[in-house]
N, CA and C of each residue as an Amber inpcrd file, in Angstrom:
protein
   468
 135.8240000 116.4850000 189.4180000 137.1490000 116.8920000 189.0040000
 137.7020000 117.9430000 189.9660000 136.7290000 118.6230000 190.4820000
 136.8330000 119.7450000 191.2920000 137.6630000 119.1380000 192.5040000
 137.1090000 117.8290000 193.1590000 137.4790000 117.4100000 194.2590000
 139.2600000 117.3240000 193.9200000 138.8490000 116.1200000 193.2050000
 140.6060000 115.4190000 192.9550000 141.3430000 116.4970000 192.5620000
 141.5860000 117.4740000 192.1930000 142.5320000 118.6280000 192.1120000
 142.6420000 119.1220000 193.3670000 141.5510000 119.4350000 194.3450000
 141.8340000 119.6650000 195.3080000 142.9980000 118.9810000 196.0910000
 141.9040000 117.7950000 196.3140000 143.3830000 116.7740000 196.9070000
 144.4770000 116.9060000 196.1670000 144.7720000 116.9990000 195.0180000
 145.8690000 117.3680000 194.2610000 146.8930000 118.2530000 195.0300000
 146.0160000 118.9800000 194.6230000 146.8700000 121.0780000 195.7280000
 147.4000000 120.8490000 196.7350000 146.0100000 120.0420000 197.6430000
 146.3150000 120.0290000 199.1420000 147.6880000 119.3580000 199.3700000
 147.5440000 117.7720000 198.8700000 148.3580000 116.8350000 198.8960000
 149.3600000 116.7310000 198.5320000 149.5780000 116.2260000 197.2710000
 151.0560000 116.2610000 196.4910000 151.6840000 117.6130000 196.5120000
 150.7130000 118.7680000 195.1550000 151.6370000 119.8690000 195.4770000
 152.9290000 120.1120000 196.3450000 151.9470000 120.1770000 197.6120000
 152.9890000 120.0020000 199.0520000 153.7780000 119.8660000 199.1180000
 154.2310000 118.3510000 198.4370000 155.3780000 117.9760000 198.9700000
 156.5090000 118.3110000 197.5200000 155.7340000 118.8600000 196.7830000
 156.7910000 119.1610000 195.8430000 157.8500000 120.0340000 195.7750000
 157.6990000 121.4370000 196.7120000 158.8050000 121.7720000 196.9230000
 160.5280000 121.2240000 197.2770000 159.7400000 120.0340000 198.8200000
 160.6590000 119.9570000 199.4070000 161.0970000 118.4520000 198.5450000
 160.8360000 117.9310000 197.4280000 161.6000000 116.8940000 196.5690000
 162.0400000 117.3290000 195.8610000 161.6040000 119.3170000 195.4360000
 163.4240000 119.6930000 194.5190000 164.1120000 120.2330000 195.4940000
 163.6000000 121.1890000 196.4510000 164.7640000 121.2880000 197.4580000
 166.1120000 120.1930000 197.5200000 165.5800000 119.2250000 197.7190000
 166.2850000 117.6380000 198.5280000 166.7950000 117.2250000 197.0880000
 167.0810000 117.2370000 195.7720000 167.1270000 116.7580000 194.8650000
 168.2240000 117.6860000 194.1340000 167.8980000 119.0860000 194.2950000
 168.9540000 120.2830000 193.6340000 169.7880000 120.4220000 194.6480000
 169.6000000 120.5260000 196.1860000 170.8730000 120.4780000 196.9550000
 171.9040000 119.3220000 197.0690000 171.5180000 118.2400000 196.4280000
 172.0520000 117.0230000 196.2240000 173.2070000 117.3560000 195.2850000
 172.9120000 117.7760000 194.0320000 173.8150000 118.6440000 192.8090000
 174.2320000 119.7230000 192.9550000 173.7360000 120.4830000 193.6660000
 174.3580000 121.7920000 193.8670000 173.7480000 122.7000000 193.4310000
 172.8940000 122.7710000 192.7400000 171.8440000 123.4280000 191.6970000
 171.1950000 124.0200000 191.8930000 170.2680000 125.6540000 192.0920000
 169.4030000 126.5120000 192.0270000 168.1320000 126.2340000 191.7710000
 167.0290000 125.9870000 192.0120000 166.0760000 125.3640000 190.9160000
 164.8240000 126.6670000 191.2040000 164.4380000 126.8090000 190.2030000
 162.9030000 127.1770000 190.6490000 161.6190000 126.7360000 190.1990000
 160.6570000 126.6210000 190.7640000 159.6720000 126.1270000 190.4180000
 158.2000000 126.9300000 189.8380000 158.7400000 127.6540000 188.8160000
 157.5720000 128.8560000 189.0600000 156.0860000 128.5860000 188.7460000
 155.7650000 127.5480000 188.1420000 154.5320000 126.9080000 188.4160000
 153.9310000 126.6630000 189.4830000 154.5800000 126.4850000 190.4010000
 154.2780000 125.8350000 192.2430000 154.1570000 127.2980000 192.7850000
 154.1960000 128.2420000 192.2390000 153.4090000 129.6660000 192.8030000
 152.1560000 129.9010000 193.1270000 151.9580000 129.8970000 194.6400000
 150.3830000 130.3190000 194.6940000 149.5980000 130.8290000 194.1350000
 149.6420000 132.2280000 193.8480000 149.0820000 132.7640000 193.1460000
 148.8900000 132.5030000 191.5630000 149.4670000 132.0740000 190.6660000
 149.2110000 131.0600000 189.7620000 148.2090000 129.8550000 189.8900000
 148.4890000 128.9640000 190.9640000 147.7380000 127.9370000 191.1390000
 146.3700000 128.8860000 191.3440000 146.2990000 129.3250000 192.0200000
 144.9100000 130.0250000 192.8220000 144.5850000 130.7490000 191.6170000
 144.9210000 131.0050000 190.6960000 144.0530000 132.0510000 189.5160000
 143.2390000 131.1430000 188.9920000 143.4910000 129.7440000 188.6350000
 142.4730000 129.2660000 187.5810000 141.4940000 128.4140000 188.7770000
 141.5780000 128.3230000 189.0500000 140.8960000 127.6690000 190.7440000
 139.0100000 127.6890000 189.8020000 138.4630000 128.5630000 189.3830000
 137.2590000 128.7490000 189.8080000 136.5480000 128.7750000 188.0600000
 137.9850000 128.0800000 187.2440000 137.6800000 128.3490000 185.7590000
 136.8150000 126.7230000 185.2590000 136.0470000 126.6160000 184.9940000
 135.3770000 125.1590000 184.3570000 136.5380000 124.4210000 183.7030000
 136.5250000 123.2400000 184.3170000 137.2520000 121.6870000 184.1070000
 137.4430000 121.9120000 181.9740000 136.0120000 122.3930000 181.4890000
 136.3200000 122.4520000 180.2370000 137.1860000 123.3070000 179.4290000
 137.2590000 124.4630000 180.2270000 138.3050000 125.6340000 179.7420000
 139.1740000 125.3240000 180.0810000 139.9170000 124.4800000 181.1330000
 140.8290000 123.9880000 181.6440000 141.7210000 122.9290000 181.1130000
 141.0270000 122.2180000 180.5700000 141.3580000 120.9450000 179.5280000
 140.8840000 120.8180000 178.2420000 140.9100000 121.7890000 177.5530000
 140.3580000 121.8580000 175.7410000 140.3680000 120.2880000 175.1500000
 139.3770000 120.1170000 174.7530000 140.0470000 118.6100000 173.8630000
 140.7190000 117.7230000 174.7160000 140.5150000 117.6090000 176.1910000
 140.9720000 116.9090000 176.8670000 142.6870000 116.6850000 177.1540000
 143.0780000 118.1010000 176.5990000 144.7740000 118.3940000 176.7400000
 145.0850000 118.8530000 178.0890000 145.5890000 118.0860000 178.8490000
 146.5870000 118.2320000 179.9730000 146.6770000 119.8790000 180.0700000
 146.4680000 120.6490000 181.2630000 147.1160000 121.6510000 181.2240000
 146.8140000 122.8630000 179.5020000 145.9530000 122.3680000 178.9760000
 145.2710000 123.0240000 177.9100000 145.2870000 124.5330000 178.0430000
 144.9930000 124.8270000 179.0710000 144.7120000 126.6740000 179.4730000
 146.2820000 127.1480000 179.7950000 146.7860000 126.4700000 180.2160000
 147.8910000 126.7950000 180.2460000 148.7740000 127.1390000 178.7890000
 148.6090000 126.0630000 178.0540000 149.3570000 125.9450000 176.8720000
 148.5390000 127.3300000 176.0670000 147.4180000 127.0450000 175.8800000
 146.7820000 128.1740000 175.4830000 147.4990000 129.7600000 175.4250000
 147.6620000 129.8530000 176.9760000 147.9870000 131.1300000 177.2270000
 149.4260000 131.4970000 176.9200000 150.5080000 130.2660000 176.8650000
 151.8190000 130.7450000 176.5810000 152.0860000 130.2500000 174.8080000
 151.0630000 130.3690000 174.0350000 151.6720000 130.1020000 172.6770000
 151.6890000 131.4140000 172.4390000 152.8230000 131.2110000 171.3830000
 153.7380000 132.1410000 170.9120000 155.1050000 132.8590000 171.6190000
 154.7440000 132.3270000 173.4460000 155.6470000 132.5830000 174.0720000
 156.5910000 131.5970000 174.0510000 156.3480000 130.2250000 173.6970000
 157.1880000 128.9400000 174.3330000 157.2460000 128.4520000 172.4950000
 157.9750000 127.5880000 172.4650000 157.5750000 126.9250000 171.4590000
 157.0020000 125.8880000 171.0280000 156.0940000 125.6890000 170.0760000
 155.6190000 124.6030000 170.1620000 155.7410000 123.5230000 170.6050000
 157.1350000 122.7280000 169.8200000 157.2910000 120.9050000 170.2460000
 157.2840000 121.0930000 172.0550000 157.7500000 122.2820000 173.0420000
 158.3300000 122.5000000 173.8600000 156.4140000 122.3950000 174.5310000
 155.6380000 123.8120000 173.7980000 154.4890000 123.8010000 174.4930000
 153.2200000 122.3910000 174.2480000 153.1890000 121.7020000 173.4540000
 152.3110000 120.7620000 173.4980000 152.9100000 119.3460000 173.2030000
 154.0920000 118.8610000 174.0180000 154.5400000 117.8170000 174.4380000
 153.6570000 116.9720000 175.0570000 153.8420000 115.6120000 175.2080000
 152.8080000 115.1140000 176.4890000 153.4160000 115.1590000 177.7090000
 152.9150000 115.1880000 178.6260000 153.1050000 115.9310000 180.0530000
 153.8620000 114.1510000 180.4560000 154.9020000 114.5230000 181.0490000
 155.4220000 113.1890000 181.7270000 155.6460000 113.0940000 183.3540000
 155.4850000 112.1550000 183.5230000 155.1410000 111.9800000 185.2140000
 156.5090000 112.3170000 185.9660000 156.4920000 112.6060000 187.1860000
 157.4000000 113.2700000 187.7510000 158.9060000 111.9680000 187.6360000
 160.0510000 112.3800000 186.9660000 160.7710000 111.8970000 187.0490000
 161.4070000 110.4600000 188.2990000 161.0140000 109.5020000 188.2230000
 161.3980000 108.2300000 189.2640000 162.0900000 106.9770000 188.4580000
 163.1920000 106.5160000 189.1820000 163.8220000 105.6010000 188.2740000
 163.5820000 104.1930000 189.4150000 162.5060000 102.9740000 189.0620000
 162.5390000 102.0630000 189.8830000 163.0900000 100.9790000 189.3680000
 163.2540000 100.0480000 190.3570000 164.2990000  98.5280000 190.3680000
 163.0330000  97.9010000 189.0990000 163.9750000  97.3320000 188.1150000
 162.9640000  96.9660000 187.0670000 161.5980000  95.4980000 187.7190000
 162.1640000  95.4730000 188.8440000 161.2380000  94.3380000 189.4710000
 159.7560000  94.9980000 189.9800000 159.9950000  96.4050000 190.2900000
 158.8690000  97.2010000 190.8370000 157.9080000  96.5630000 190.5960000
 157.6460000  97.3620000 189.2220000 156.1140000  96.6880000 188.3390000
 155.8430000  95.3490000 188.9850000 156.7170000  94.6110000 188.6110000
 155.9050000  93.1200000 188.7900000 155.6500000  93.0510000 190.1190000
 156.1090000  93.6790000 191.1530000 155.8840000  93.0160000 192.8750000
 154.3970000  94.0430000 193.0460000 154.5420000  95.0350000 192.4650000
 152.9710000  95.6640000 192.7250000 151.5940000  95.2520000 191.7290000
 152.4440000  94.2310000 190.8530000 150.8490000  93.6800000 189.7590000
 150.7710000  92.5860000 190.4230000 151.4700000  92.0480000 191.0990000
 151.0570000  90.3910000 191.6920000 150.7430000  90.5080000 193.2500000
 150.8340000  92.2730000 193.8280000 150.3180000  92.4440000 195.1830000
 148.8420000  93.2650000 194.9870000 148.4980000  93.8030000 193.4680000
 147.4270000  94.3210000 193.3330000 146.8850000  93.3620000 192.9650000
 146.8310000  92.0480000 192.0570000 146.4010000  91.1010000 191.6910000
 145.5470000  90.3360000 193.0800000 146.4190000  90.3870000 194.3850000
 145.6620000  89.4190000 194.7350000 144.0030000  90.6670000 195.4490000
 144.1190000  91.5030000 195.4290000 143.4070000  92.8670000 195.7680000
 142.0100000  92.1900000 195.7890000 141.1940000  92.5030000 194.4410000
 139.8810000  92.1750000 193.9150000 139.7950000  90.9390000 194.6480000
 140.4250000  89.8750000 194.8610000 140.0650000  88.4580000 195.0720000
 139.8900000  88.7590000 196.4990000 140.1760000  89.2540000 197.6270000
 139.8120000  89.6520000 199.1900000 138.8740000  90.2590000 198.5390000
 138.1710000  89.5690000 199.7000000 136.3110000  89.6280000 200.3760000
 136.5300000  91.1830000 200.8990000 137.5590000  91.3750000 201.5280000
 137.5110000  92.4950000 202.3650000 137.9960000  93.7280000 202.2700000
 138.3330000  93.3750000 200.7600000 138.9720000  94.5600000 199.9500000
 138.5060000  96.1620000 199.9330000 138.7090000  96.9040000 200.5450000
 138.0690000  98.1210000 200.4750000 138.5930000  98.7860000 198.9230000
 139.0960000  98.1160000 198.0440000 139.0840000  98.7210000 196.7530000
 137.8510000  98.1920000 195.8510000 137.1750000  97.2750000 196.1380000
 136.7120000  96.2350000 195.8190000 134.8550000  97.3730000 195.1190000
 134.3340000  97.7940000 196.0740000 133.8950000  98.8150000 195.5790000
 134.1410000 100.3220000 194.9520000 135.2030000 100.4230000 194.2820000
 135.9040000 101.3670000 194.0800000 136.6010000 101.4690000 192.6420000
 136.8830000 100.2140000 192.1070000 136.9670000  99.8710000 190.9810000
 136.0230000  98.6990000 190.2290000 136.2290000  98.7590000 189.1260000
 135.8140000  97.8840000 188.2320000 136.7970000  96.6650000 188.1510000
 136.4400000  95.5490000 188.9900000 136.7510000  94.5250000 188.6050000
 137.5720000  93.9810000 187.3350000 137.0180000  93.9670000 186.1350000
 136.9100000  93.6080000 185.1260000 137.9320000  94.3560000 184.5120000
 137.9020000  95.8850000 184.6190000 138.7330000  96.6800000 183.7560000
 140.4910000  96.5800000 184.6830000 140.3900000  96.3310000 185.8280000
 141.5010000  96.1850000 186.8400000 142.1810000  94.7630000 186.5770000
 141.4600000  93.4000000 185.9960000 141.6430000  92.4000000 185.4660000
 142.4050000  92.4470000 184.2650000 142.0250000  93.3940000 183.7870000
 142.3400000  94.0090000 182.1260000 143.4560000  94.3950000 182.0800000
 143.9030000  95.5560000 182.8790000 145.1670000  96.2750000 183.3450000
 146.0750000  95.6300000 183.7940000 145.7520000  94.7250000 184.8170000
 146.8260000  93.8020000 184.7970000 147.4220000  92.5850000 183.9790000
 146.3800000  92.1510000 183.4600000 147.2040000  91.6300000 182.2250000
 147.4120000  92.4360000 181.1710000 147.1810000  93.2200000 180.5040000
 148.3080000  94.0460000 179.4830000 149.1680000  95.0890000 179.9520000
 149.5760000  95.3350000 181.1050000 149.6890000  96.5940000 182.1980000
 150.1080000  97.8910000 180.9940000 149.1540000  98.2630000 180.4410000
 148.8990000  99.6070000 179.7090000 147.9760000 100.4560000 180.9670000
 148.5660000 101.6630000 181.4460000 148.0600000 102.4310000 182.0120000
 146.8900000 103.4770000 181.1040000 145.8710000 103.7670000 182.0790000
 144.5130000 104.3620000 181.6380000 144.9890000 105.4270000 180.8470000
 144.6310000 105.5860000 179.9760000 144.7300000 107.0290000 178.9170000
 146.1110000 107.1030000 178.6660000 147.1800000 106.3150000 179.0620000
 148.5700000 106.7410000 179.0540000 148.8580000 107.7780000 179.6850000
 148.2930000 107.8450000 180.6560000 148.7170000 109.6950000 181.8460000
 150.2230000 108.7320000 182.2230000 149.6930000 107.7770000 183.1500000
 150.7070000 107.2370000 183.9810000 151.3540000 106.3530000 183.5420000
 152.6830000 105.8710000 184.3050000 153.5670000 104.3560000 184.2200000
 152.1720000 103.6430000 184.5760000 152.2790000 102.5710000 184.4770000
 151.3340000 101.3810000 185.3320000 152.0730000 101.2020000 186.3790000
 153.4550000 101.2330000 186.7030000 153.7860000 100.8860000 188.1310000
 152.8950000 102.2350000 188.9040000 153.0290000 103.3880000 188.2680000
 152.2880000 104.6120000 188.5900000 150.7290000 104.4520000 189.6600000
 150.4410000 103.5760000 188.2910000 148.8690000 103.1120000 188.7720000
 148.7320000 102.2030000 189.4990000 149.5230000 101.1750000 189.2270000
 149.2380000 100.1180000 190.5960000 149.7840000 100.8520000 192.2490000
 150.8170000 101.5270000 192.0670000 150.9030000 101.9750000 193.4080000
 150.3190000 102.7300000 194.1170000 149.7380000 103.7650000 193.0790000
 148.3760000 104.6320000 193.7710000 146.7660000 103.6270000 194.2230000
 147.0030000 102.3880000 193.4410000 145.6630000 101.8770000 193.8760000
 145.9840000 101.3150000 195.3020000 147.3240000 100.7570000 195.3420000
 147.6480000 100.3690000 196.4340000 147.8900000 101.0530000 197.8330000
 148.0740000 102.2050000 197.6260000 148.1080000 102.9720000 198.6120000
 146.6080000 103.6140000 198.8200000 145.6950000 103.6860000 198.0620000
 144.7040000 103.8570000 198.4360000 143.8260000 102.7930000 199.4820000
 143.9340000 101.6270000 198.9020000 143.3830000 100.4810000 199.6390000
 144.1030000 100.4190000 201.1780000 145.4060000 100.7090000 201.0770000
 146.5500000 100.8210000 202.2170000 145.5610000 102.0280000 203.2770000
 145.5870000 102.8580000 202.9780000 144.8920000 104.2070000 203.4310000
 143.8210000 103.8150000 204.2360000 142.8250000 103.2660000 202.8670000
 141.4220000 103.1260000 203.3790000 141.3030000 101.9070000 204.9100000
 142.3180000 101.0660000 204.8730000 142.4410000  99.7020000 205.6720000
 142.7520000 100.7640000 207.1140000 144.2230000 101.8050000 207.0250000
 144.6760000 101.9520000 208.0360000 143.7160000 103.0550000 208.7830000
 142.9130000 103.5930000 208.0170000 142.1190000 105.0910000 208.9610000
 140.2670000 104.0300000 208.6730000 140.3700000 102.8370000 208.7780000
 139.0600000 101.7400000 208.5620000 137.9060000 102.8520000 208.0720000
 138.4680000 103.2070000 206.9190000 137.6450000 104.2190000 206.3460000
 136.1670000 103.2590000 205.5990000 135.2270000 103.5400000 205.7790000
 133.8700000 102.5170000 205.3140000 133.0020000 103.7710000 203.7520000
 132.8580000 102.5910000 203.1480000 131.9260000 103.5170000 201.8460000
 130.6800000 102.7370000 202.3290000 129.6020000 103.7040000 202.0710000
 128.1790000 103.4670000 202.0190000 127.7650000 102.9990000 200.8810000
């Protein structure tokens, strides 16, 4: 868990500034992001995955620490994925380009997922735990496999 947050920080974080920058200067709008503060991020850095996620709640330590400050319906909402509005065709062009995935021999996702449960997903396209859209999920698998092909990254 330790890792993938990392990449988290490193990665996305990143670029989150400059997609409200580019998004509030569009409207005209002020924005701040006071979550995306270093020093915030960097405080819980070194706290156990379990104090971090109580009961497996999103952002748990967080919520923790601002009750009574925020209000409820406000503080333990479910966390929704960063605002994106796609062509309603999305979904389907990335379940019938992840579909053909598993079936290549040469699939570098191929050890990486479960077959079976990726079979699963695409026919009911219910995303894992409900974190994500499923277009969510198919495009991150896809760009992973994309990744792994273009830097011929090899698993042992």
């Amino acid at each position: 868990m330790r890792e993938l947050l990392h990449l988290s920080l490193t990665r996305w974080l990143a670029l989150m500034p400059d997609f409200k920058d580019r998004m509030s200067m569009r409207t005209g709008l002020e924005v701040r992001v006071p979550f995306c503060d270093h020093r915030l991020v960097a405080c819980p850095w070194n706290v156990p995955w379990r104090f971090k996620a109580p009961g497996g709640l999103v952002k748990g330590l967080l919520c923790d620490a601002m009750a009574g400050a925020v209000p409820e319906e406000v503080l333990r909402r479910r966390k929704t994925s960063f605002p994106v509005d796609a062509h309603p065709g999305y979904e389907s062009a990335l379940r019938e380009e992840l579909r053909a995935e598993p079936a290549d021999p040469g699939s570098p996702l191929a050890p990486l997922v479960d077959r079976r449960a990726l079979e699963s997903l695409l026919r009911r396209g219910a995303p894992p735990r409900g974190v994500w859209r499923t277009a969510d999920t198919f495009a991150t698998l896809l760009q992973i496999a994309a990744w792994l092909r273009v830097y011929r990254v090899g698993l042992l």
